[in-house]
PDB file of C-alpha atoms in Angstrom:
ATOM      1  CA  UNK N 288      80.878  91.515  95.640  1.00  0.00           C
ATOM      2  CA  UNK N 289      84.322  90.711  97.069  1.00  0.00           C
ATOM      3  CA  UNK N 290      84.411  93.199  99.944  1.00  0.00           C
ATOM      4  CA  UNK N 291      81.466  95.054 101.444  1.00  0.00           C
ATOM      5  CA  UNK N 292      81.918  97.538 104.280  1.00  0.00           C
ATOM      6  CA  UNK N 293      78.797  98.967 105.894  1.00  0.00           C
ATOM      7  CA  UNK N 294      78.747 101.813 108.409  1.00  0.00           C
ATOM      8  CA  UNK N 295      82.018 100.839 110.112  1.00  0.00           C
ATOM      9  CA  UNK N 296      82.705 102.802 113.296  1.00  0.00           C
ATOM     10  CA  UNK N 297      85.640 102.525 115.657  1.00  0.00           C
ATOM     11  CA  UNK N 298      88.968 103.860 116.811  1.00  0.00           C
ATOM     12  CA  UNK N 299      91.455 103.651 119.663  1.00  0.00           C
ATOM     13  CA  UNK N 300      90.225 103.465 123.249  1.00  0.00           C
ATOM     14  CA  UNK N 301      87.867 106.365 123.832  1.00  0.00           C
ATOM     15  CA  UNK N 302      88.934 108.146 120.638  1.00  0.00           C
ATOM     16  CA  UNK N 303      86.455 107.634 117.801  1.00  0.00           C
ATOM     17  CA  UNK N 304      88.164 107.754 114.394  1.00  0.00           C
ATOM     18  CA  UNK N 305      85.824 105.976 111.987  1.00  0.00           C
ATOM     19  CA  UNK N 306      82.366 107.546 112.050  1.00  0.00           C
ATOM     20  CA  UNK N 307      80.546 105.381 109.525  1.00  0.00           C
ATOM     21  CA  UNK N 308      82.530 104.117 106.511  1.00  0.00           C
ATOM     22  CA  UNK N 309      80.602 102.400 103.729  1.00  0.00           C
ATOM     23  CA  UNK N 310      82.112 101.191 100.456  1.00  0.00           C
ATOM     24  CA  UNK N 311      82.355  98.099  98.274  1.00  0.00           C
ATOM     25  CA  UNK N 312      84.995  96.427  96.159  1.00  0.00           C
ATOM     26  CA  UNK N 313      84.380  94.112  93.211  1.00  0.00           C
ATOM     27  CA  UNK N 314      86.716  91.332  92.055  1.00  0.00           C
ATOM     28  CA  UNK N 315      89.568  92.585  89.829  1.00  0.00           C
ATOM     29  CA  UNK N 316      88.989  96.148  90.993  1.00  0.00           C
ATOM     30  CA  UNK N 317      91.375  98.699  92.498  1.00  0.00           C
ATOM     31  CA  UNK N 318      89.748 101.305  94.735  1.00  0.00           C
ATOM     32  CA  UNK N 319      91.700 104.227  96.164  1.00  0.00           C
ATOM     33  CA  UNK N 320      90.785 106.083  99.348  1.00  0.00           C
ATOM     34  CA  UNK N 321      92.334 109.545  99.490  1.00  0.00           C
ATOM     35  CA  UNK N 322      92.414 112.132 102.225  1.00  0.00           C
ATOM     36  CA  UNK N 323      94.621 114.316 104.352  1.00  0.00           C
ATOM     37  CA  UNK N 324      96.523 112.987 107.358  1.00  0.00           C
ATOM     38  CA  UNK N 325      94.642 112.100 110.504  1.00  0.00           C
ATOM     39  CA  UNK N 326      91.169 111.409 109.107  1.00  0.00           C
ATOM     40  CA  UNK N 327      91.089 107.625 109.501  1.00  0.00           C
ATOM     41  CA  UNK N 328      92.547 106.028 106.363  1.00  0.00           C
ATOM     42  CA  UNK N 329      95.101 103.863 108.163  1.00  0.00           C
ATOM     43  CA  UNK N 330      92.595 103.067 110.912  1.00  0.00           C
ATOM     44  CA  UNK N 331      90.207 101.813 108.231  1.00  0.00           C
ATOM     45  CA  UNK N 332      92.788  99.386 106.826  1.00  0.00           C
ATOM     46  CA  UNK N 333      93.777  98.176 110.291  1.00  0.00           C
ATOM     47  CA  UNK N 334      90.117  97.533 111.054  1.00  0.00           C
ATOM     48  CA  UNK N 335      89.656  95.609 107.814  1.00  0.00           C
ATOM     49  CA  UNK N 336      92.795  93.563 108.539  1.00  0.00           C
ATOM     50  CA  UNK N 337      91.473  92.647 111.986  1.00  0.00           C
ATOM     51  CA  UNK N 338      94.011  94.608 114.014  1.00  0.00           C
ATOM     52  CA  UNK N 339      91.277  96.881 115.406  1.00  0.00           C
ATOM     53  CA  UNK N 340      87.808  95.595 116.287  1.00  0.00           C
ATOM     54  CA  UNK N 341      84.976  97.790 114.976  1.00  0.00           C
ATOM     55  CA  UNK N 342      82.479  99.153 117.479  1.00  0.00           C
ATOM     56  CA  UNK N 343      79.641  99.006 114.982  1.00  0.00           C
ATOM     57  CA  UNK N 344      78.971  98.130 111.368  1.00  0.00           C
ATOM     58  CA  UNK N 345      79.931  95.084 109.324  1.00  0.00           C
ATOM     59  CA  UNK N 346      82.723  93.818 107.093  1.00  0.00           C
ATOM     60  CA  UNK N 347      81.874  91.075 104.609  1.00  0.00           C
ATOM     61  CA  UNK N 348      84.353  89.169 102.459  1.00  0.00           C
ATOM     62  CA  UNK N 349      82.745  87.025  99.751  1.00  0.00           C
ATOM     63  CA  UNK N 350      79.420  87.503 101.508  1.00  0.00           C
ATOM     64  CA  UNK N 351      80.678  86.216 104.866  1.00  0.00           C
ATOM     65  CA  UNK N 352      80.706  88.549 107.870  1.00  0.00           C
ATOM     66  CA  UNK N 353      84.299  88.723 109.133  1.00  0.00           C
ATOM     67  CA  UNK N 354      83.836  91.698 111.470  1.00  0.00           C
ATOM     68  CA  UNK N 355      84.906  89.654 114.520  1.00  0.00           C
ATOM     69  CA  UNK N 356      87.374  87.321 112.809  1.00  0.00           C
ATOM     70  CA  UNK N 357      91.070  87.499 113.821  1.00  0.00           C
ATOM     71  CA  UNK N 358      93.736  88.584 111.299  1.00  0.00           C
ATOM     72  CA  UNK N 359      94.861  84.981 110.745  1.00  0.00           C
ATOM     73  CA  UNK N 360      91.372  83.952 109.639  1.00  0.00           C
ATOM     74  CA  UNK N 361      91.127  86.884 107.235  1.00  0.00           C
ATOM     75  CA  UNK N 362      94.529  86.003 105.778  1.00  0.00           C
ATOM     76  CA  UNK N 363      93.402  82.413 105.177  1.00  0.00           C
ATOM     77  CA  UNK N 364      90.413  83.787 103.291  1.00  0.00           C
ATOM     78  CA  UNK N 365      92.779  85.619 100.940  1.00  0.00           C
ATOM     79  CA  UNK N 366      93.257  89.048 102.519  1.00  0.00           C
ATOM     80  CA  UNK N 367      96.753  90.555 102.393  1.00  0.00           C
ATOM     81  CA  UNK N 368      97.967  93.686 104.150  1.00  0.00           C
ATOM     82  CA  UNK N 369     100.967  95.943 103.510  1.00  0.00           C
ATOM     83  CA  UNK N 370     101.050  98.542 106.303  1.00  0.00           C
ATOM     84  CA  UNK N 371     102.401 102.057 106.093  1.00  0.00           C
ATOM     85  CA  UNK N 372     106.117 102.139 106.862  1.00  0.00           C
ATOM     86  CA  UNK N 373     106.778  98.735 105.222  1.00  0.00           C
ATOM     87  CA  UNK N 374     107.526  96.790 108.470  1.00  0.00           C
ATOM     88  CA  UNK N 375     109.736  94.061 107.029  1.00  0.00           C
ATOM     89  CA  UNK N 376     111.907  91.791 109.186  1.00  0.00           C
ATOM     90  CA  UNK N 377     115.045  93.926 109.223  1.00  0.00           C
ATOM     91  CA  UNK N 378     117.286  91.218 110.762  1.00  0.00           C
ATOM     92  CA  UNK N 379     116.291  88.570 108.226  1.00  0.00           C
ATOM     93  CA  UNK N 380     117.563  88.316 104.670  1.00  0.00           C
ATOM     94  CA  UNK N 381     115.318  89.081 101.725  1.00  0.00           C
ATOM     95  CA  UNK N 382     114.962  85.347 101.058  1.00  0.00           C
ATOM     96  CA  UNK N 383     114.079  84.667 104.702  1.00  0.00           C
ATOM     97  CA  UNK N 384     111.494  87.470 104.664  1.00  0.00           C
ATOM     98  CA  UNK N 385     109.756  85.756 101.761  1.00  0.00           C
ATOM     99  CA  UNK N 386     110.009  82.287 103.313  1.00  0.00           C
ATOM    100  CA  UNK N 387     108.345  83.287 106.589  1.00  0.00           C
ATOM    101  CA  UNK N 388     104.899  83.550 105.044  1.00  0.00           C
ATOM    102  CA  UNK N 389     105.426  80.677 102.634  1.00  0.00           C
ATOM    103  CA  UNK N 390     106.261  78.238 105.423  1.00  0.00           C
ATOM    104  CA  UNK N 391     103.514  79.501 107.720  1.00  0.00           C
ATOM    105  CA  UNK N 392     100.954  78.978 104.958  1.00  0.00           C
ATOM    106  CA  UNK N 393     102.491  75.701 103.732  1.00  0.00           C
ATOM    107  CA  UNK N 394     103.011  76.970 100.212  1.00  0.00           C
ATOM    108  CA  UNK N 395     105.584  75.335  97.905  1.00  0.00           C
ATOM    109  CA  UNK N 396     109.087  76.800  98.091  1.00  0.00           C
ATOM    110  CA  UNK N 397     108.870  77.428  94.352  1.00  0.00           C
ATOM    111  CA  UNK N 398     106.639  80.386  95.263  1.00  0.00           C
ATOM    112  CA  UNK N 399     109.842  82.352  95.963  1.00  0.00           C
ATOM    113  CA  UNK N 400     111.090  81.905  92.403  1.00  0.00           C
ATOM    114  CA  UNK N 401     107.653  82.726  91.030  1.00  0.00           C
ATOM    115  CA  UNK N 402     107.300  86.000  92.937  1.00  0.00           C
ATOM    116  CA  UNK N 403     110.849  87.072  92.039  1.00  0.00           C
ATOM    117  CA  UNK N 404     109.844  87.074  88.378  1.00  0.00           C
ATOM    118  CA  UNK N 405     107.797  90.166  89.226  1.00  0.00           C
ATOM    119  CA  UNK N 406     110.489  91.614  91.498  1.00  0.00           C
ATOM    120  CA  UNK N 407     113.787  91.304  89.587  1.00  0.00           C
ATOM    121  CA  UNK N 408     115.312  94.153  91.628  1.00  0.00           C
ATOM    122  CA  UNK N 409     115.240  91.870  94.692  1.00  0.00           C
ATOM    123  CA  UNK N 410     117.123  88.988  93.069  1.00  0.00           C
ATOM    124  CA  UNK N 411     120.654  90.364  93.682  1.00  0.00           C
ATOM    125  CA  UNK N 412     119.609  91.222  97.253  1.00  0.00           C
ATOM    126  CA  UNK N 413     118.322  87.792  98.264  1.00  0.00           C
ATOM    127  CA  UNK N 414     121.051  87.207 100.850  1.00  0.00           C
ATOM    128  CA  UNK N 415     121.091  90.811 102.091  1.00  0.00           C
ATOM    129  CA  UNK N 416     119.517  91.756 105.398  1.00  0.00           C
ATOM    130  CA  UNK N 417     116.315  93.741 105.220  1.00  0.00           C
ATOM    131  CA  UNK N 418     117.937  96.554 107.185  1.00  0.00           C
ATOM    132  CA  UNK N 419     120.540  97.028 104.446  1.00  0.00           C
ATOM    133  CA  UNK N 420     117.961  97.759 101.740  1.00  0.00           C
ATOM    134  CA  UNK N 421     117.042 101.227 100.551  1.00  0.00           C
ATOM    135  CA  UNK N 422     113.574 102.550 101.332  1.00  0.00           C
ATOM    136  CA  UNK N 423     112.376 101.691  97.857  1.00  0.00           C
ATOM    137  CA  UNK N 424     113.798  98.176  98.032  1.00  0.00           C
ATOM    138  CA  UNK N 425     112.140  97.666 101.409  1.00  0.00           C
ATOM    139  CA  UNK N 426     108.808  98.691  99.917  1.00  0.00           C
ATOM    140  CA  UNK N 427     109.297  96.201  97.091  1.00  0.00           C
ATOM    141  CA  UNK N 428     110.088  93.503  99.641  1.00  0.00           C
ATOM    142  CA  UNK N 429     107.026  94.346 101.740  1.00  0.00           C
ATOM    143  CA  UNK N 430     104.863  94.082  98.634  1.00  0.00           C
ATOM    144  CA  UNK N 431     106.534  90.837  97.537  1.00  0.00           C
ATOM    145  CA  UNK N 432     105.949  89.334 101.011  1.00  0.00           C
ATOM    146  CA  UNK N 433     102.240  90.037 100.656  1.00  0.00           C
ATOM    147  CA  UNK N 434     101.852  88.914  97.040  1.00  0.00           C
ATOM    148  CA  UNK N 435     103.814  85.678  97.492  1.00  0.00           C
ATOM    149  CA  UNK N 436     100.877  84.438  99.610  1.00  0.00           C
ATOM    150  CA  UNK N 437      98.602  84.833  96.573  1.00  0.00           C
ATOM    151  CA  UNK N 438      95.913  87.038  98.132  1.00  0.00           C
ATOM    152  CA  UNK N 439      92.645  87.855  96.413  1.00  0.00           C
ATOM    153  CA  UNK N 440      92.357  91.185  98.225  1.00  0.00           C
ATOM    154  CA  UNK N 441      95.298  93.424  99.123  1.00  0.00           C
ATOM    155  CA  UNK N 442      95.057  96.267 101.648  1.00  0.00           C
ATOM    156  CA  UNK N 443      97.801  98.715 100.725  1.00  0.00           C
ATOM    157  CA  UNK N 444      98.671 101.698 102.925  1.00  0.00           C
ATOM    158  CA  UNK N 445     100.493 104.584 101.185  1.00  0.00           C
ATOM    159  CA  UNK N 446     103.043 102.608  99.138  1.00  0.00           C
ATOM    160  CA  UNK N 447     104.331 105.830  97.539  1.00  0.00           C
ATOM    161  CA  UNK N 448     105.506 107.365 100.818  1.00  0.00           C
ATOM    162  CA  UNK N 449     109.194 108.310 100.493  1.00  0.00           C
ATOM    163  CA  UNK N 450     109.661 106.288  97.290  1.00  0.00           C
ATOM    164  CA  UNK N 451     111.522 107.567  94.239  1.00  0.00           C
ATOM    165  CA  UNK N 452     109.501 107.825  91.004  1.00  0.00           C
ATOM    166  CA  UNK N 453     111.269 104.973  89.164  1.00  0.00           C
ATOM    167  CA  UNK N 454     110.462 102.449  91.894  1.00  0.00           C
ATOM    168  CA  UNK N 455     106.947 103.828  92.195  1.00  0.00           C
ATOM    169  CA  UNK N 456     106.453 103.150  88.484  1.00  0.00           C
ATOM    170  CA  UNK N 457     107.717  99.603  89.070  1.00  0.00           C
ATOM    171  CA  UNK N 458     105.237  99.112  91.917  1.00  0.00           C
ATOM    172  CA  UNK N 459     102.366 100.366  89.775  1.00  0.00           C
ATOM    173  CA  UNK N 460     103.302  97.960  86.969  1.00  0.00           C
ATOM    174  CA  UNK N 461     103.552  95.017  89.379  1.00  0.00           C
ATOM    175  CA  UNK N 462     100.136  95.737  90.861  1.00  0.00           C
ATOM    176  CA  UNK N 463      98.526  96.216  87.449  1.00  0.00           C
ATOM    177  CA  UNK N 464      99.976  92.904  86.233  1.00  0.00           C
ATOM    178  CA  UNK N 465      98.785  91.118  89.353  1.00  0.00           C
ATOM    179  CA  UNK N 466      95.281  92.451  88.816  1.00  0.00           C
ATOM    180  CA  UNK N 467      95.168  91.266  85.218  1.00  0.00           C
ATOM    181  CA  UNK N 468      96.943  87.935  85.761  1.00  0.00           C
ATOM    182  CA  UNK N 469      95.519  86.722  89.075  1.00  0.00           C
ATOM    183  CA  UNK N 470      92.367  88.798  89.500  1.00  0.00           C
ATOM    184  CA  UNK N 471      93.807  90.655  92.488  1.00  0.00           C
ATOM    185  CA  UNK N 472      91.629  93.369  94.029  1.00  0.00           C
ATOM    186  CA  UNK N 473      93.231  96.234  95.933  1.00  0.00           C
ATOM    187  CA  UNK N 474      92.007  98.743  98.483  1.00  0.00           C
ATOM    188  CA  UNK N 475      94.616 101.485  98.294  1.00  0.00           C
ATOM    189  CA  UNK N 476      95.103 104.275 100.813  1.00  0.00           C
ATOM    190  CA  UNK N 477      97.171 107.007  99.208  1.00  0.00           C
ATOM    191  CA  UNK N 478      98.083 110.687  99.101  1.00  0.00           C
ATOM    192  CA  UNK N 479      99.915 110.636  95.786  1.00  0.00           C
ATOM    193  CA  UNK N 480      97.241 111.742  93.307  1.00  0.00           C
ATOM    194  CA  UNK N 481      99.223 110.758  90.211  1.00  0.00           C
ATOM    195  CA  UNK N 482      99.818 107.244  91.527  1.00  0.00           C
ATOM    196  CA  UNK N 483      96.177 106.848  92.557  1.00  0.00           C
ATOM    197  CA  UNK N 484      94.873 108.046  89.213  1.00  0.00           C
ATOM    198  CA  UNK N 485      97.199 105.788  87.207  1.00  0.00           C
ATOM    199  CA  UNK N 486      96.358 102.655  89.195  1.00  0.00           C
ATOM    200  CA  UNK N 487      92.769 102.899  90.421  1.00  0.00           C
ATOM    201  CA  UNK N 488      89.418 102.072  88.861  1.00  0.00           C
ATOM    202  CA  UNK N 489      87.487 104.122  91.431  1.00  0.00           C
ATOM    203  CA  UNK N 490      88.517 106.877  93.837  1.00  0.00           C
ATOM    204  CA  UNK N 491      86.915 108.009  97.093  1.00  0.00           C
ATOM    205  CA  UNK N 492      87.753 110.940  99.343  1.00  0.00           C
ATOM    206  CA  UNK N 493      87.648 110.361 103.081  1.00  0.00           C
ATOM    207  CA  UNK N 494      87.078 113.120 105.629  1.00  0.00           C
ATOM    208  CA  UNK N 495      86.234 113.175 109.332  1.00  0.00           C
ATOM    209  CA  UNK N 496      86.200 109.402 109.568  1.00  0.00           C
ATOM    210  CA  UNK N 497      83.840 108.624 106.696  1.00  0.00           C
ATOM    211  CA  UNK N 498      83.657 108.655 102.903  1.00  0.00           C
ATOM    212  CA  UNK N 499      82.710 112.161 101.808  1.00  0.00           C
ATOM    213  CA  UNK N 500      82.392 111.571  98.072  1.00  0.00           C
ATOM    214  CA  UNK N 501      83.497 109.626  95.011  1.00  0.00           C
ATOM    215  CA  UNK N 502      85.789 111.380  92.538  1.00  0.00           C
ATOM    216  CA  UNK N 503      85.928 110.729  88.802  1.00  0.00           C
ATOM    217  CA  UNK N 504      89.430 109.253  88.463  1.00  0.00           C
ATOM    218  CA  UNK N 505      89.810 110.823  85.014  1.00  0.00           C
ATOM    219  CA  UNK N 506      89.285 114.264  86.551  1.00  0.00           C
ATOM    220  CA  UNK N 507      91.243 113.584  89.730  1.00  0.00           C
ATOM    221  CA  UNK N 508      94.141 115.912  88.986  1.00  0.00           C
ATOM    222  CA  UNK N 509      91.914 118.730  87.733  1.00  0.00           C
ATOM    223  CA  UNK N 510      89.244 118.628  90.468  1.00  0.00           C
ATOM    224  CA  UNK N 511      89.098 122.211  91.750  1.00  0.00           C
ATOM    225  CA  UNK N 512      87.638 121.260  95.130  1.00  0.00           C
ATOM    226  CA  UNK N 513      90.097 118.499  95.884  1.00  0.00           C
ATOM    227  CA  UNK N 514      92.848 120.761  97.201  1.00  0.00           C
ATOM    228  CA  UNK N 515      90.594 121.965 100.013  1.00  0.00           C
ATOM    229  CA  UNK N 516      89.014 118.580 100.703  1.00  0.00           C
ATOM    230  CA  UNK N 517      92.097 116.399 100.345  1.00  0.00           C
ATOM    231  CA  UNK N 518      95.183 118.526 100.750  1.00  0.00           C
ATOM    232  CA  UNK N 519      93.705 121.137 103.073  1.00  0.00           C
ATOM    233  CA  UNK N 520      95.399 121.868 106.360  1.00  0.00           C
ATOM    234  CA  UNK N 521      93.490 121.160 109.534  1.00  0.00           C
ATOM    235  CA  UNK N 522      91.718 124.487 109.606  1.00  0.00           C
ATOM    236  CA  UNK N 523      89.136 123.072 111.966  1.00  0.00           C
ATOM    237  CA  UNK N 524      91.825 122.314 114.534  1.00  0.00           C
ATOM    238  CA  UNK N 525      92.102 118.555 113.934  1.00  0.00           C
ATOM    239  CA  UNK N 526      94.613 117.417 116.523  1.00  0.00           C
ATOM    240  CA  UNK N 527      94.478 113.675 115.894  1.00  0.00           C
ATOM    241  CA  UNK N 528      97.761 111.876 115.087  1.00  0.00           C
ATOM    242  CA  UNK N 529      98.787 111.820 111.425  1.00  0.00           C
ATOM    243  CA  UNK N 530      99.073 108.011 111.510  1.00  0.00           C
ATOM    244  CA  UNK N 531      95.304 107.657 111.632  1.00  0.00           C
TER     245      UNK N 531
END
């Protein structure tokens, strides 16, 4: 078992967002967590990455409890994180964005050339500032920054948000190749059902801060109850921020 999450609870200050999340991820597996805005998907990834400390429950990576470990320790163990909204260094060039992590982790500079083989669209933009890139190019750069560090587990928060279909297809192909070539495992938070179905091995639906059920990925687009459970408006008056 690569990642094992048991009864994780937590949130922000007095606001409880995660009410008991349990799931597991095997090596070379891509698991998608779906759900409407504001039910804890992003909070889950931030907790796994070490940006939020859980109030209860456990997180184990390769059998080791990392629930209290800082983000830097989790990264050294092979955990990568691409947050929602991309968050690249806008005032650095594409090349400099890639070099930041490489130098911090003392990887060979040849890692830049290696990662660019999977991201040919970034090659002509190497000397361009991050701020000058399109939204799709910024998403490619954010993904390249994570993959250049050679993670074993990638936490990926809504990579399809605001991305045109052609670039989304490119992202899916890159992730699929990485899984097959390096054994990469991915925990994907997503709202794009087509993207999730095409990429994932297993699919879970999250609601009210916990996993409500597993969905057969082959039936994902035809599941008659999914519209209410996943796409449904906050009929119960959920007033929590959409970024959760």
